[in-house]
PDB file of C-alpha atoms in Angstrom:
ATOM      1  CA  MET A   1       0.077 -19.367  -1.778  1.00 91.00           C
ATOM      2  CA  ASP A   2       2.979 -17.081  -1.341  1.00 94.00           C
ATOM      3  CA  VAL A   3       3.922 -16.666   2.687  1.00 96.00           C
ATOM      4  CA  PRO A   4       6.091 -14.219   3.599  1.00 95.00           C
ATOM      5  CA  PRO A   5       7.559 -14.702   6.593  1.00 95.00           C
ATOM      6  CA  ALA A   6       6.081 -11.124   8.236  1.00 94.00           C
ATOM      7  CA  PHE A   7       2.298 -12.120   6.741  1.00 97.00           C
ATOM      8  CA  ARG A   8       2.164 -16.110   7.964  1.00 97.00           C
ATOM      9  CA  GLU A   9      -0.434 -16.911  10.627  1.00 97.00           C
ATOM     10  CA  ASP A  10       0.455 -20.438  12.569  1.00 95.00           C
ATOM     11  CA  GLN A  11      -2.080 -19.831  15.333  1.00 96.00           C
ATOM     12  CA  ALA A  12      -4.677 -22.642  14.920  1.00 96.00           C
ATOM     13  CA  GLN A  13      -6.920 -19.825  17.545  1.00 96.00           C
ATOM     14  CA  ALA A  14      -6.951 -17.524  14.832  1.00 97.00           C
ATOM     15  CA  ILE A  15      -7.333 -19.121  11.688  1.00 97.00           C
ATOM     16  CA  HIS A  16      -9.941 -21.136  13.306  1.00 97.00           C
ATOM     17  CA  ALA A  17     -11.948 -17.632  13.854  1.00 97.00           C
ATOM     18  CA  LEU A  18     -11.434 -16.283  10.510  1.00 98.00           C
ATOM     19  CA  ILE A  19     -12.814 -19.833   9.014  1.00 98.00           C
ATOM     20  CA  GLU A  20     -16.088 -19.257  11.546  1.00 96.00           C
ATOM     21  CA  ALA A  21     -16.465 -15.968  10.580  1.00 97.00           C
ATOM     22  CA  HIS A  22     -15.747 -16.522   6.926  1.00 98.00           C
ATOM     23  CA  PRO A  23     -17.289 -19.749   6.321  1.00 98.00           C
ATOM     24  CA  LEU A  24     -18.308 -19.694   2.462  1.00 98.00           C
ATOM     25  CA  ALA A  25     -14.912 -21.303   1.017  1.00 98.00           C
ATOM     26  CA  LEU A  26     -14.126 -21.162  -2.356  1.00 98.00           C
ATOM     27  CA  LEU A  27     -13.516 -24.828  -3.098  1.00 98.00           C
ATOM     28  CA  VAL A  28     -11.131 -26.054  -6.441  1.00 98.00           C
ATOM     29  CA  SER A  29     -10.579 -28.867  -8.457  1.00 97.00           C
ATOM     30  CA  THR A  30      -9.329 -30.161 -12.084  1.00 95.00           C
ATOM     31  CA  GLY A  31     -11.309 -31.831 -14.456  1.00 92.00           C
ATOM     32  CA  GLU A  32     -10.703 -32.292 -18.122  1.00 90.00           C
ATOM     33  CA  ASP A  33     -11.199 -28.977 -18.653  1.00 90.00           C
ATOM     34  CA  GLY A  34      -8.513 -27.699 -16.430  1.00 95.00           C
ATOM     35  CA  PRO A  35      -9.599 -25.585 -13.116  1.00 96.00           C
ATOM     36  CA  THR A  36     -13.459 -25.777 -10.919  1.00 97.00           C
ATOM     37  CA  ALA A  37     -13.897 -23.207  -7.992  1.00 98.00           C
ATOM     38  CA  ASN A  38     -17.061 -22.721  -6.553  1.00 98.00           C
ATOM     39  CA  PRO A  39     -17.922 -21.009  -3.040  1.00 98.00           C
ATOM     40  CA  VAL A  40     -19.396 -23.568  -0.737  1.00 98.00           C
ATOM     41  CA  PRO A  41     -20.419 -23.059   3.121  1.00 98.00           C
ATOM     42  CA  MET A  42     -18.766 -24.943   5.321  1.00 98.00           C
ATOM     43  CA  LEU A  43     -19.188 -25.676   9.045  1.00 98.00           C
ATOM     44  CA  LEU A  44     -15.732 -26.547  10.882  1.00 98.00           C
ATOM     45  CA  ASP A  45     -15.468 -29.117  13.476  1.00 97.00           C
ATOM     46  CA  PRO A  46     -11.807 -27.721  15.045  1.00 95.00           C
ATOM     47  CA  SER A  47     -11.593 -30.698  17.265  1.00 94.00           C
ATOM     48  CA  ALA A  48     -11.068 -33.427  14.300  1.00 95.00           C
ATOM     49  CA  GLY A  49      -9.804 -31.235  12.182  1.00 96.00           C
ATOM     50  CA  VAL A  50     -12.256 -31.936   8.917  1.00 98.00           C
ATOM     51  CA  LEU A  51     -14.846 -29.426   7.077  1.00 98.00           C
ATOM     52  CA  ARG A  52     -18.423 -30.149   6.318  1.00 98.00           C
ATOM     53  CA  CYS A  53     -20.460 -28.991   3.600  1.00 98.00           C
ATOM     54  CA  HIS A  54     -22.881 -30.520   1.028  1.00 98.00           C
ATOM     55  CA  LEU A  55     -23.288 -29.559  -3.001  1.00 98.00           C
ATOM     56  CA  ALA A  56     -25.409 -29.811  -5.317  1.00 97.00           C
ATOM     57  CA  ARG A  57     -25.677 -33.169  -7.295  1.00 97.00           C
ATOM     58  CA  ALA A  58     -25.765 -32.045 -10.386  1.00 97.00           C
ATOM     59  CA  ASN A  59     -23.316 -29.797  -9.414  1.00 97.00           C
ATOM     60  CA  GLY A  60     -19.752 -30.791 -11.935  1.00 95.00           C
ATOM     61  CA  GLN A  61     -17.666 -30.409 -10.057  1.00 97.00           C
ATOM     62  CA  ILE A  62     -18.910 -33.602  -7.543  1.00 97.00           C
ATOM     63  CA  GLY A  63     -17.200 -35.848 -10.106  1.00 97.00           C
ATOM     64  CA  GLU A  64     -14.031 -34.052 -10.134  1.00 98.00           C
ATOM     65  CA  LEU A  65     -14.077 -34.448  -6.254  1.00 98.00           C
ATOM     66  CA  ARG A  66     -14.803 -38.102  -6.561  1.00 98.00           C
ATOM     67  CA  ALA A  67     -11.917 -38.358  -9.296  1.00 97.00           C
ATOM     68  CA  ALA A  68      -9.602 -36.580  -6.436  1.00 98.00           C
ATOM     69  CA  GLN A  69     -10.849 -39.163  -3.817  1.00 98.00           C
ATOM     70  CA  ALA A  70     -10.309 -42.205  -5.781  1.00 98.00           C
ATOM     71  CA  ALA A  71      -6.689 -41.000  -6.562  1.00 97.00           C
ATOM     72  CA  GLY A  72      -5.844 -39.741  -3.095  1.00 97.00           C
ATOM     73  CA  ARG A  73      -5.421 -36.237  -4.517  1.00 97.00           C
ATOM     74  CA  GLU A  74      -5.172 -32.885  -2.383  1.00 98.00           C
ATOM     75  CA  VAL A  75      -7.686 -30.105  -3.448  1.00 98.00           C
ATOM     76  CA  PRO A  76      -7.845 -26.827  -1.833  1.00 98.00           C
ATOM     77  CA  ALA A  77     -10.131 -24.277  -0.047  1.00 98.00           C
ATOM     78  CA  VAL A  78     -10.099 -21.067   0.583  1.00 98.00           C
ATOM     79  CA  PHE A  79     -11.527 -18.035   2.909  1.00 98.00           C
ATOM     80  CA  GLN A  80     -11.465 -14.896   2.227  1.00 98.00           C
ATOM     81  CA  GLY A  81     -11.377 -12.476   5.936  1.00 97.00           C
ATOM     82  CA  PRO A  82     -10.850  -8.670   5.633  1.00 97.00           C
ATOM     83  CA  GLN A  83      -9.212  -7.237   2.961  1.00 97.00           C
ATOM     84  CA  VAL A  84      -8.879  -3.192   1.903  1.00 98.00           C
ATOM     85  CA  TYR A  85      -6.751  -1.416  -0.333  1.00 98.00           C
ATOM     86  CA  ILE A  86      -3.517   0.607   1.366  1.00 98.00           C
ATOM     87  CA  SER A  87      -2.967   3.717  -0.037  1.00 97.00           C
ATOM     88  CA  PRO A  88       0.582   5.158   0.157  1.00 97.00           C
ATOM     89  CA  GLY A  89      -0.598   8.509   0.627  1.00 96.00           C
ATOM     90  CA  TRP A  90      -0.742   6.811   4.647  1.00 97.00           C
ATOM     91  CA  TYR A  91       3.040   5.872   5.249  1.00 96.00           C
ATOM     92  CA  ALA A  92       4.924   8.871   7.204  1.00 94.00           C
ATOM     93  CA  SER A  93       7.694   7.148   4.527  1.00 93.00           C
ATOM     94  CA  LYS A  94       5.402   9.203   1.847  1.00 91.00           C
ATOM     95  CA  ALA A  95       6.816  12.471   2.925  1.00 86.00           C
ATOM     96  CA  GLU A  96      10.551  11.106   3.689  1.00 87.00           C
ATOM     97  CA  HIS A  97      11.678   9.690   0.526  1.00 92.00           C
ATOM     98  CA  GLY A  98       8.695   9.155  -1.426  1.00 86.00           C
ATOM     99  CA  ARG A  99       9.696   5.635  -2.316  1.00 92.00           C
ATOM    100  CA  VAL A 100       6.168   4.028  -1.347  1.00 92.00           C
ATOM    101  CA  VAL A 101       3.800   2.185  -3.386  1.00 96.00           C
ATOM    102  CA  PRO A 102      -0.080   1.624  -3.101  1.00 97.00           C
ATOM    103  CA  THR A 103      -0.489  -1.967  -1.502  1.00 97.00           C
ATOM    104  CA  TRP A 104      -3.605  -3.879  -0.292  1.00 98.00           C
ATOM    105  CA  ASN A 105      -3.167  -5.741   2.766  1.00 98.00           C
ATOM    106  CA  TYR A 106      -5.914  -9.156   3.737  1.00 98.00           C
ATOM    107  CA  LEU A 107      -6.413 -12.090   5.987  1.00 98.00           C
ATOM    108  CA  ILE A 108      -6.802 -15.368   3.878  1.00 98.00           C
ATOM    109  CA  VAL A 109      -7.001 -19.338   4.759  1.00 98.00           C
ATOM    110  CA  GLN A 110      -6.105 -21.801   2.819  1.00 98.00           C
ATOM    111  CA  VAL A 111      -6.285 -25.623   3.776  1.00 98.00           C
ATOM    112  CA  ARG A 112      -6.034 -28.219   1.906  1.00 98.00           C
ATOM    113  CA  GLY A 113      -7.294 -32.080   2.150  1.00 98.00           C
ATOM    114  CA  VAL A 114      -8.545 -35.171   0.677  1.00 98.00           C
ATOM    115  CA  PRO A 115     -11.627 -35.122  -0.289  1.00 98.00           C
ATOM    116  CA  ARG A 116     -14.529 -37.310   0.540  1.00 98.00           C
ATOM    117  CA  VAL A 117     -17.796 -36.978  -1.276  1.00 98.00           C
ATOM    118  CA  ILE A 118     -20.475 -39.085   0.874  1.00 98.00           C
ATOM    119  CA  ASP A 119     -24.092 -39.726  -0.352  1.00 96.00           C
ATOM    120  CA  ASP A 120     -25.390 -41.103   2.873  1.00 96.00           C
ATOM    121  CA  ALA A 121     -28.844 -39.684   3.666  1.00 95.00           C
ATOM    122  CA  ASP A 122     -28.453 -39.201   7.534  1.00 96.00           C
ATOM    123  CA  TRP A 123     -25.155 -37.313   7.574  1.00 97.00           C
ATOM    124  CA  LEU A 124     -26.736 -35.244   5.161  1.00 98.00           C
ATOM    125  CA  ARG A 125     -29.337 -34.518   7.352  1.00 97.00           C
ATOM    126  CA  GLY A 126     -27.019 -33.602   9.928  1.00 97.00           C
ATOM    127  CA  GLN A 127     -24.573 -31.565   8.405  1.00 97.00           C
ATOM    128  CA  VAL A 128     -27.423 -29.348   7.127  1.00 97.00           C
ATOM    129  CA  GLY A 129     -28.982 -29.313  10.120  1.00 97.00           C
ATOM    130  CA  ALA A 130     -25.813 -28.359  11.919  1.00 97.00           C
ATOM    131  CA  LEU A 131     -25.282 -25.741   9.511  1.00 97.00           C
ATOM    132  CA  THR A 132     -28.411 -24.070   9.513  1.00 97.00           C
ATOM    133  CA  ASP A 133     -28.256 -23.787  13.886  1.00 96.00           C
ATOM    134  CA  ARG A 134     -24.863 -22.572  13.222  1.00 95.00           C
ATOM    135  CA  HIS A 135     -25.848 -19.520  11.374  1.00 95.00           C
ATOM    136  CA  GLU A 136     -29.707 -18.967  12.865  1.00 96.00           C
ATOM    137  CA  ALA A 137     -28.033 -18.494  15.669  1.00 95.00           C
ATOM    138  CA  GLY A 138     -29.163 -15.642  17.768  1.00 89.00           C
ATOM    139  CA  LEU A 139     -32.143 -14.790  16.045  1.00 94.00           C
ATOM    140  CA  ALA A 140     -35.201 -13.821  17.771  1.00 96.00           C
ATOM    141  CA  ASP A 141     -36.886 -15.974  15.870  1.00 96.00           C
ATOM    142  CA  PRO A 142     -34.935 -19.418  14.280  1.00 96.00           C
ATOM    143  CA  TRP A 143     -35.350 -21.396  11.636  1.00 96.00           C
ATOM    144  CA  SER A 144     -34.965 -24.998  11.999  1.00 95.00           C
ATOM    145  CA  VAL A 145     -35.175 -28.390   9.373  1.00 96.00           C
ATOM    146  CA  GLY A 146     -37.566 -29.814  11.352  1.00 94.00           C
ATOM    147  CA  ASP A 147     -39.513 -26.877  10.618  1.00 96.00           C
ATOM    148  CA  ALA A 148     -39.808 -27.883   7.640  1.00 96.00           C
ATOM    149  CA  PRO A 149     -41.897 -30.988   6.521  1.00 97.00           C
ATOM    150  CA  ASP A 150     -40.215 -33.991   6.099  1.00 95.00           C
ATOM    151  CA  GLY A 151     -41.207 -35.791   2.688  1.00 96.00           C
ATOM    152  CA  PHE A 152     -40.176 -32.305   1.443  1.00 97.00           C
ATOM    153  CA  VAL A 153     -36.725 -32.245   3.495  1.00 96.00           C
ATOM    154  CA  ALA A 154     -36.204 -35.827   2.420  1.00 96.00           C
ATOM    155  CA  ALA A 155     -36.965 -34.616  -1.187  1.00 97.00           C
ATOM    156  CA  GLN A 156     -34.213 -31.927  -0.959  1.00 97.00           C
ATOM    157  CA  LEU A 157     -31.374 -33.902   0.671  1.00 97.00           C
ATOM    158  CA  ARG A 158     -31.647 -36.305  -2.431  1.00 97.00           C
ATOM    159  CA  GLY A 159     -30.227 -33.295  -4.207  1.00 97.00           C
ATOM    160  CA  ILE A 160     -27.770 -32.903  -2.646  1.00 98.00           C
ATOM    161  CA  VAL A 161     -24.369 -34.766  -2.011  1.00 98.00           C
ATOM    162  CA  GLY A 162     -21.949 -34.230   1.205  1.00 98.00           C
ATOM    163  CA  LEU A 163     -18.291 -32.961   1.355  1.00 98.00           C
ATOM    164  CA  GLU A 164     -15.295 -34.016   4.280  1.00 98.00           C
ATOM    165  CA  LEU A 165     -12.102 -31.925   3.771  1.00 98.00           C
ATOM    166  CA  PRO A 166     -10.103 -32.804   6.795  1.00 97.00           C
ATOM    167  CA  LEU A 167      -7.128 -30.743   6.958  1.00 96.00           C
ATOM    168  CA  THR A 168      -3.700 -31.898   6.224  1.00 96.00           C
ATOM    169  CA  ARG A 169      -2.108 -29.024   5.250  1.00 96.00           C
ATOM    170  CA  VAL A 170      -3.742 -25.297   6.912  1.00 97.00           C
ATOM    171  CA  THR A 171      -1.832 -22.075   5.774  1.00 98.00           C
ATOM    172  CA  GLY A 172      -2.734 -18.254   7.282  1.00 98.00           C
ATOM    173  CA  LYS A 173      -1.605 -15.517   5.424  1.00 98.00           C
ATOM    174  CA  TRP A 174      -2.117 -11.845   7.344  1.00 98.00           C
ATOM    175  CA  LYS A 175      -0.656  -9.238   5.425  1.00 98.00           C
ATOM    176  CA  ALA A 176      -1.639  -6.113   7.801  1.00 97.00           C
ATOM    177  CA  SER A 177       1.892  -3.960   7.066  1.00 97.00           C
ATOM    178  CA  GLN A 178       3.561  -6.085   9.742  1.00 95.00           C
ATOM    179  CA  ASN A 179       6.997  -5.289   7.442  1.00 94.00           C
ATOM    180  CA  ARG A 180       5.915  -1.769   7.624  1.00 95.00           C
ATOM    181  CA  PRO A 181       8.544   0.353   9.763  1.00 95.00           C
ATOM    182  CA  ALA A 182       6.183   1.781  13.015  1.00 95.00           C
ATOM    183  CA  ALA A 183       5.027   5.817  11.879  1.00 95.00           C
ATOM    184  CA  ASP A 184       3.704   3.873   8.178  1.00 96.00           C
ATOM    185  CA  ARG A 185       1.486   1.307  10.175  1.00 96.00           C
ATOM    186  CA  ALA A 186       0.723   4.296  12.597  1.00 96.00           C
ATOM    187  CA  GLY A 187      -0.298   6.094   8.879  1.00 97.00           C
ATOM    188  CA  VAL A 188      -2.095   3.208   8.184  1.00 97.00           C
ATOM    189  CA  ILE A 189      -4.254   3.206  11.215  1.00 97.00           C
ATOM    190  CA  ALA A 190      -4.941   6.629  11.037  1.00 97.00           C
ATOM    191  CA  GLY A 191      -5.849   6.210   7.607  1.00 97.00           C
ATOM    192  CA  LEU A 192      -8.290   3.029   8.202  1.00 97.00           C
ATOM    193  CA  GLU A 193      -9.932   4.547  11.383  1.00 97.00           C
ATOM    194  CA  ALA A 194     -11.185   8.009   9.375  1.00 97.00           C
ATOM    195  CA  ALA A 195     -12.745   5.988   6.545  1.00 95.00           C
ATOM    196  CA  GLY A 196     -14.525   3.634   9.079  1.00 96.00           C
ATOM    197  CA  ASP A 197     -12.659   0.350   7.949  1.00 96.00           C
ATOM    198  CA  ALA A 198     -12.525  -2.932  10.660  1.00 94.00           C
ATOM    199  CA  MET A 199      -8.984  -3.532   8.954  1.00 96.00           C
ATOM    200  CA  ALA A 200      -7.850  -0.869  11.236  1.00 97.00           C
ATOM    201  CA  ALA A 201      -7.483  -2.983  14.177  1.00 95.00           C
ATOM    202  CA  ARG A 202      -5.750  -5.622  12.687  1.00 95.00           C
ATOM    203  CA  ILE A 203      -2.741  -3.369  12.247  1.00 94.00           C
ATOM    204  CA  PRO A 204       0.019  -4.571  14.539  1.00 92.00           C
ATOM    205  CA  ALA A 205      -0.138  -0.308  16.866  1.00 87.00           C
ATOM    206  CA  PRO A 206       3.447   1.117  16.391  1.00 84.00           C
ATOM    207  CA  GLU A 207       4.499   0.712  19.439  1.00 75.00           C
ATOM    208  CA  GLN A 208       4.808  -3.407  19.077  1.00 60.00           C
ATOM    209  CA  SER A 209       8.088  -5.240  17.633  1.00 52.00           C
ATOM    210  CA  GLN A 210       7.874  -6.367  13.946  1.00 48.00           C
TER     211      GLN A 210
END
């Protein structure tokens, strides 16, 4: 992923927050027919520096992930955060010289790691439970895996395969008009606020140095 210095985000706290807020990653691998990409909800363990998830056993990507594991080859997972179109009409520099074009602002994290495919039923039960508890938290009547009959749960677990992805490389890209003059950033903030877009809060304030 191309990351100009102005857009690079290296703070672990910010990166972890984006992953936790947008946990549906695009998991990419390569096989004989070329690249494969699947959306997979992942759970981050920041203390261990690893992502955990599961895929359907029938998913053809499992074979590619096993091959990557055997070869010690990294695969990427991409977490897409907030994103928005930026109109050049919002820039103060449009009125000054007109040399402006549209762009897109977005927050994105790309991680890479050598996958570890897991078939252990106890591990799968723990991962499914942890993922469920994470997303049921805060609901008025949260559901847990234990609410379902044991036999049903066991049958469901036989239909999935687990995956761990150690974070060997992590890249954060926060493209949020940091490269624009202060007056242009003020215009972007005003334009996004008028549209009710929360991305306005991600734009560096005009008084902030670049």
